[in-house]
Amino acid sequence: MTPLSTRLLANMRRGRVYTSANLTRIHRVEADAVAHALAELVGKGVLRECLNSRKLPGYCLAGSNPAPAQSQAVSGEVATPAVTRRLDGVLRGYETELATRRALAMLARR
């Protein structure tokens, strides 16, 4: 392993997803070097590709995510993330948010 790969692994925590841009900023190295080190670690099976909370591609330690939780009885309430409403600026992710809420509503109807 390269020294950068070792340095990346030393600072990574289980259950957390890191993007290459995140790691580039944290370690103050060039993006190409981080991409090469991440590809090496994925190839060795130390890291795996996964999605972060914004559904962006990222990297996490292999075996760090727990198994999916068992489904429980529906209580009539559906937890959704808080939405910050801003009236200025560009709408981003509007269609995705609608589709997510539609899917949750249909799931709750069952």
Short mmCIF file of N, CA and C in Angstrom, two decimals:
data_model
loop_
_atom_site.label_atom_id
_atom_site.label_comp_id
_atom_site.label_asym_id
_atom_site.label_seq_id
_atom_site.Cartn_x
_atom_site.Cartn_y
_atom_site.Cartn_z
N MET A 1 0.84 -1.19 0.00
CA MET A 1 0.00 0.00 0.00
C MET A 1 0.88 1.24 0.00
N THR A 2 0.37 2.27 -0.63
CA THR A 2 1.10 3.53 -0.68
C THR A 2 0.95 4.27 0.64
N PRO A 3 1.84 5.21 0.91
CA PRO A 3 1.71 5.99 2.15
C PRO A 3 0.39 6.75 2.24
N LEU A 4 -0.12 7.24 1.11
CA LEU A 4 -1.39 7.95 1.12
C LEU A 4 -2.54 7.01 1.46
N SER A 5 -2.50 5.79 0.94
CA SER A 5 -3.54 4.81 1.26
C SER A 5 -3.56 4.52 2.75
N THR A 6 -2.39 4.37 3.32
CA THR A 6 -2.29 4.11 4.76
C THR A 6 -2.82 5.30 5.55
N ARG A 7 -2.50 6.50 5.11
CA ARG A 7 -2.97 7.71 5.79
C ARG A 7 -4.49 7.85 5.68
N LEU A 8 -5.05 7.51 4.52
CA LEU A 8 -6.50 7.57 4.36
C LEU A 8 -7.19 6.60 5.31
N LEU A 9 -6.67 5.39 5.39
CA LEU A 9 -7.28 4.37 6.25
C LEU A 9 -7.18 4.73 7.73
N ALA A 10 -6.09 5.37 8.11
CA ALA A 10 -5.87 5.70 9.52
C ALA A 10 -6.93 6.65 10.05
N ASN A 11 -7.46 7.52 9.20
CA ASN A 11 -8.41 8.53 9.64
C ASN A 11 -9.87 8.16 9.37
N MET A 12 -10.12 7.04 8.72
CA MET A 12 -11.50 6.66 8.41
C MET A 12 -12.13 5.94 9.59
N ARG A 13 -13.42 6.22 9.81
CA ARG A 13 -14.16 5.57 10.90
C ARG A 13 -15.23 4.66 10.32
N ARG A 14 -15.56 3.62 11.05
CA ARG A 14 -16.59 2.68 10.63
C ARG A 14 -17.96 3.35 10.61
N GLY A 15 -18.78 3.00 9.62
CA GLY A 15 -20.13 3.53 9.54
C GLY A 15 -20.22 4.91 8.93
N ARG A 16 -19.13 5.47 8.47
CA ARG A 16 -19.14 6.80 7.88
C ARG A 16 -18.75 6.70 6.42
N VAL A 17 -19.40 7.51 5.58
CA VAL A 17 -19.14 7.49 4.14
C VAL A 17 -18.33 8.73 3.78
N TYR A 18 -17.25 8.52 3.05
CA TYR A 18 -16.37 9.61 2.63
C TYR A 18 -16.40 9.72 1.11
N THR A 19 -16.46 10.93 0.61
CA THR A 19 -16.35 11.15 -0.83
C THR A 19 -14.90 11.48 -1.15
N SER A 20 -14.52 11.33 -2.40
CA SER A 20 -13.14 11.63 -2.76
C SER A 20 -12.84 13.11 -2.56
N ALA A 21 -13.84 13.98 -2.80
CA ALA A 21 -13.64 15.42 -2.58
C ALA A 21 -13.41 15.71 -1.10
N ASN A 22 -14.14 15.01 -0.26
CA ASN A 22 -13.98 15.14 1.20
C ASN A 22 -12.56 14.78 1.61
N LEU A 23 -12.09 13.64 1.14
CA LEU A 23 -10.76 13.16 1.51
C LEU A 23 -9.67 14.05 0.93
N THR A 24 -9.90 14.60 -0.26
CA THR A 24 -8.94 15.53 -0.86
C THR A 24 -8.80 16.76 0.02
N ARG A 25 -9.91 17.27 0.50
CA ARG A 25 -9.89 18.47 1.34
C ARG A 25 -9.27 18.18 2.71
N ILE A 26 -9.61 17.05 3.30
CA ILE A 26 -9.10 16.71 4.63
C ILE A 26 -7.58 16.53 4.62
N HIS A 27 -7.07 15.80 3.62
CA HIS A 27 -5.65 15.46 3.59
C HIS A 27 -4.81 16.45 2.78
N ARG A 28 -5.45 17.39 2.13
CA ARG A 28 -4.75 18.44 1.35
C ARG A 28 -3.79 17.85 0.33
N VAL A 29 -4.32 16.93 -0.47
CA VAL A 29 -3.55 16.35 -1.56
C VAL A 29 -4.36 16.47 -2.84
N GLU A 30 -3.75 16.16 -3.95
CA GLU A 30 -4.42 16.29 -5.23
C GLU A 30 -5.50 15.23 -5.41
N ALA A 31 -6.53 15.58 -6.15
CA ALA A 31 -7.67 14.68 -6.35
C ALA A 31 -7.26 13.39 -7.06
N ASP A 32 -6.32 13.49 -8.00
CA ASP A 32 -5.88 12.29 -8.73
C ASP A 32 -5.19 11.29 -7.80
N ALA A 33 -4.40 11.81 -6.87
CA ALA A 33 -3.71 10.92 -5.93
C ALA A 33 -4.71 10.22 -5.02
N VAL A 34 -5.72 10.95 -4.56
CA VAL A 34 -6.75 10.35 -3.70
C VAL A 34 -7.54 9.31 -4.49
N ALA A 35 -7.91 9.62 -5.73
CA ALA A 35 -8.67 8.68 -6.56
C ALA A 35 -7.86 7.39 -6.78
N HIS A 36 -6.57 7.53 -7.02
CA HIS A 36 -5.72 6.35 -7.22
C HIS A 36 -5.64 5.52 -5.93
N ALA A 37 -5.46 6.19 -4.80
CA ALA A 37 -5.38 5.47 -3.51
C ALA A 37 -6.70 4.78 -3.19
N LEU A 38 -7.83 5.44 -3.45
CA LEU A 38 -9.13 4.83 -3.19
C LEU A 38 -9.36 3.62 -4.08
N ALA A 39 -8.98 3.73 -5.35
CA ALA A 39 -9.14 2.59 -6.27
C ALA A 39 -8.29 1.41 -5.80
N GLU A 40 -7.10 1.69 -5.29
CA GLU A 40 -6.24 0.64 -4.78
C GLU A 40 -6.88 -0.05 -3.56
N LEU A 41 -7.44 0.75 -2.66
CA LEU A 41 -8.05 0.19 -1.45
C LEU A 41 -9.33 -0.59 -1.77
N VAL A 42 -10.09 -0.14 -2.77
CA VAL A 42 -11.29 -0.88 -3.19
C VAL A 42 -10.86 -2.20 -3.82
N GLY A 43 -9.81 -2.16 -4.62
CA GLY A 43 -9.30 -3.37 -5.26
C GLY A 43 -8.83 -4.41 -4.27
N LYS A 44 -8.28 -3.96 -3.15
CA LYS A 44 -7.80 -4.89 -2.12
C LYS A 44 -8.93 -5.35 -1.19
N GLY A 45 -10.10 -4.73 -1.31
CA GLY A 45 -11.23 -5.15 -0.49
C GLY A 45 -11.29 -4.48 0.88
N VAL A 46 -10.45 -3.49 1.10
CA VAL A 46 -10.46 -2.78 2.38
C VAL A 46 -11.61 -1.78 2.43
N LEU A 47 -11.86 -1.12 1.30
CA LEU A 47 -12.97 -0.17 1.18
C LEU A 47 -13.99 -0.72 0.19
N ARG A 48 -15.20 -0.19 0.29
CA ARG A 48 -16.20 -0.51 -0.73
C ARG A 48 -16.92 0.77 -1.11
N GLU A 49 -17.48 0.77 -2.31
CA GLU A 49 -18.21 1.93 -2.78
C GLU A 49 -19.62 1.89 -2.22
N CYS A 50 -20.10 3.02 -1.71
CA CYS A 50 -21.44 3.11 -1.17
C CYS A 50 -21.94 4.54 -1.36
N LEU A 51 -23.19 4.79 -1.01
CA LEU A 51 -23.78 6.11 -1.18
C LEU A 51 -23.83 6.84 0.15
N ASN A 52 -23.58 8.16 0.10
CA ASN A 52 -23.70 8.93 1.33
C ASN A 52 -25.14 9.40 1.51
N SER A 53 -25.38 10.23 2.51
CA SER A 53 -26.76 10.64 2.82
C SER A 53 -27.41 11.44 1.70
N ARG A 54 -26.63 12.06 0.85
CA ARG A 54 -27.17 12.81 -0.30
C ARG A 54 -27.22 11.96 -1.56
N LYS A 55 -27.03 10.67 -1.40
CA LYS A 55 -27.05 9.70 -2.50
C LYS A 55 -25.93 9.96 -3.51
N LEU A 56 -24.82 10.50 -3.04
CA LEU A 56 -23.65 10.70 -3.87
C LEU A 56 -22.70 9.52 -3.67
N PRO A 57 -21.96 9.14 -4.70
CA PRO A 57 -21.05 8.01 -4.53
C PRO A 57 -19.95 8.35 -3.54
N GLY A 58 -19.63 7.39 -2.71
CA GLY A 58 -18.60 7.59 -1.71
C GLY A 58 -17.94 6.26 -1.38
N TYR A 59 -17.13 6.28 -0.33
CA TYR A 59 -16.38 5.10 0.08
C TYR A 59 -16.53 4.91 1.58
N CYS A 60 -16.67 3.66 2.00
CA CYS A 60 -16.72 3.35 3.43
C CYS A 60 -15.91 2.09 3.66
N LEU A 61 -15.55 1.87 4.91
CA LEU A 61 -14.78 0.68 5.25
C LEU A 61 -15.63 -0.56 4.97
N ALA A 62 -15.02 -1.58 4.43
CA ALA A 62 -15.75 -2.80 4.08
C ALA A 62 -16.31 -3.44 5.35
N GLY A 63 -17.58 -3.82 5.29
CA GLY A 63 -18.22 -4.47 6.41
C GLY A 63 -18.62 -3.52 7.52
N SER A 64 -18.65 -2.21 7.24
CA SER A 64 -18.95 -1.26 8.29
C SER A 64 -20.45 -0.99 8.46
N ASN A 65 -21.22 -1.21 7.42
CA ASN A 65 -22.66 -0.95 7.55
C ASN A 65 -23.36 -2.17 8.12
N PRO A 66 -24.22 -1.97 9.11
CA PRO A 66 -24.95 -3.11 9.67
C PRO A 66 -25.97 -3.64 8.68
N ALA A 67 -26.42 -4.84 8.94
CA ALA A 67 -27.44 -5.44 8.08
C ALA A 67 -28.72 -4.63 8.16
N PRO A 68 -29.55 -4.65 7.12
CA PRO A 68 -30.79 -3.89 7.17
C PRO A 68 -31.67 -4.35 8.32
N ALA A 69 -32.34 -3.40 8.92
CA ALA A 69 -33.20 -3.70 10.06
C ALA A 69 -34.42 -4.50 9.62
N GLN A 70 -34.91 -5.34 10.51
CA GLN A 70 -36.11 -6.12 10.21
C GLN A 70 -37.30 -5.18 10.15
N SER A 71 -38.22 -5.45 9.24
CA SER A 71 -39.40 -4.59 9.13
C SER A 71 -40.30 -4.80 10.34
N GLN A 72 -40.86 -3.70 10.83
CA GLN A 72 -41.74 -3.75 11.98
C GLN A 72 -43.13 -3.36 11.53
N ALA A 73 -44.10 -3.55 12.41
CA ALA A 73 -45.47 -3.20 12.07
C ALA A 73 -45.57 -1.69 11.83
N VAL A 74 -46.39 -1.31 10.87
CA VAL A 74 -46.56 0.10 10.54
C VAL A 74 -47.40 0.76 11.62
N SER A 75 -46.90 1.85 12.17
CA SER A 75 -47.59 2.52 13.26
C SER A 75 -48.48 3.65 12.77
N GLY A 76 -48.48 3.93 11.48
CA GLY A 76 -49.30 5.01 10.95
C GLY A 76 -48.52 6.29 10.73
N GLU A 77 -47.29 6.34 11.23
CA GLU A 77 -46.45 7.52 11.05
C GLU A 77 -45.26 7.13 10.20
N VAL A 78 -44.85 8.06 9.36
CA VAL A 78 -43.70 7.84 8.50
C VAL A 78 -42.69 8.93 8.79
N ALA A 79 -41.50 8.55 9.18
CA ALA A 79 -40.45 9.52 9.48
C ALA A 79 -39.80 9.97 8.18
N THR A 80 -39.73 11.26 7.99
CA THR A 80 -39.07 11.83 6.83
C THR A 80 -38.05 12.85 7.31
N PRO A 81 -36.99 13.06 6.54
CA PRO A 81 -36.01 14.04 6.96
C PRO A 81 -36.58 15.45 6.91
N ALA A 82 -36.06 16.31 7.75
CA ALA A 82 -36.51 17.70 7.77
C ALA A 82 -36.15 18.38 6.46
N VAL A 83 -37.03 19.21 5.98
CA VAL A 83 -36.81 19.91 4.72
C VAL A 83 -36.66 21.39 5.03
N THR A 84 -35.56 21.97 4.58
CA THR A 84 -35.36 23.40 4.74
C THR A 84 -35.99 24.09 3.56
N ARG A 85 -36.95 24.90 3.83
CA ARG A 85 -37.65 25.59 2.75
C ARG A 85 -37.05 26.97 2.54
N ARG A 86 -36.61 27.20 1.32
CA ARG A 86 -36.06 28.50 0.97
C ARG A 86 -36.80 29.00 -0.25
N LEU A 87 -37.21 30.23 -0.20
CA LEU A 87 -37.96 30.79 -1.32
C LEU A 87 -37.06 31.45 -2.35
N ASP A 88 -35.82 31.67 -2.02
CA ASP A 88 -34.89 32.24 -2.99
C ASP A 88 -33.96 31.15 -3.50
N GLY A 89 -33.47 31.30 -4.67
CA GLY A 89 -32.54 30.32 -5.21
C GLY A 89 -33.22 29.33 -6.16
N VAL A 90 -32.44 28.37 -6.59
CA VAL A 90 -32.88 27.39 -7.57
C VAL A 90 -33.41 26.16 -6.85
N LEU A 91 -34.48 25.57 -7.39
CA LEU A 91 -35.00 24.32 -6.82
C LEU A 91 -34.07 23.18 -7.24
N ARG A 92 -33.55 22.48 -6.27
CA ARG A 92 -32.68 21.35 -6.55
C ARG A 92 -33.28 20.12 -5.91
N GLY A 93 -33.36 19.04 -6.65
CA GLY A 93 -33.86 17.79 -6.12
C GLY A 93 -35.36 17.77 -5.88
N TYR A 94 -36.09 18.66 -6.53
CA TYR A 94 -37.53 18.79 -6.30
C TYR A 94 -38.26 17.52 -6.74
N GLU A 95 -37.97 17.04 -7.93
CA GLU A 95 -38.64 15.84 -8.45
C GLU A 95 -38.27 14.61 -7.61
N THR A 96 -37.03 14.52 -7.18
CA THR A 96 -36.61 13.41 -6.35
C THR A 96 -37.33 13.42 -5.02
N GLU A 97 -37.46 14.60 -4.43
CA GLU A 97 -38.15 14.73 -3.14
C GLU A 97 -39.61 14.34 -3.29
N LEU A 98 -40.27 14.77 -4.37
CA LEU A 98 -41.66 14.39 -4.60
C LEU A 98 -41.81 12.88 -4.76
N ALA A 99 -40.90 12.28 -5.52
CA ALA A 99 -40.97 10.84 -5.74
C ALA A 99 -40.75 10.08 -4.43
N THR A 100 -39.85 10.58 -3.59
CA THR A 100 -39.60 9.93 -2.30
C THR A 100 -40.83 10.00 -1.41
N ARG A 101 -41.43 11.16 -1.33
CA ARG A 101 -42.63 11.31 -0.49
C ARG A 101 -43.81 10.51 -1.04
N ARG A 102 -43.92 10.42 -2.35
CA ARG A 102 -44.98 9.63 -2.97
C ARG A 102 -44.79 8.15 -2.62
N ALA A 103 -43.56 7.69 -2.69
CA ALA A 103 -43.28 6.28 -2.37
C ALA A 103 -43.56 5.99 -0.89
N LEU A 104 -43.21 6.92 -0.01
CA LEU A 104 -43.49 6.73 1.41
C LEU A 104 -44.99 6.72 1.69
N ALA A 105 -45.72 7.58 1.00
CA ALA A 105 -47.18 7.63 1.20
C ALA A 105 -47.83 6.33 0.73
N MET A 106 -47.39 5.81 -0.40
CA MET A 106 -47.94 4.56 -0.91
C MET A 106 -47.58 3.39 0.00
N LEU A 107 -46.37 3.43 0.57
CA LEU A 107 -45.95 2.39 1.49
C LEU A 107 -46.80 2.43 2.77
N ALA A 108 -47.12 3.62 3.24
CA ALA A 108 -47.92 3.77 4.44
C ALA A 108 -49.38 3.34 4.21
N ARG A 109 -49.85 3.44 2.97
CA ARG A 109 -51.23 3.06 2.66
C ARG A 109 -51.44 1.56 2.75
N ARG A 110 -50.40 0.79 2.53
CA ARG A 110 -50.54 -0.67 2.49
C ARG A 110 -50.92 -1.22 3.79
#
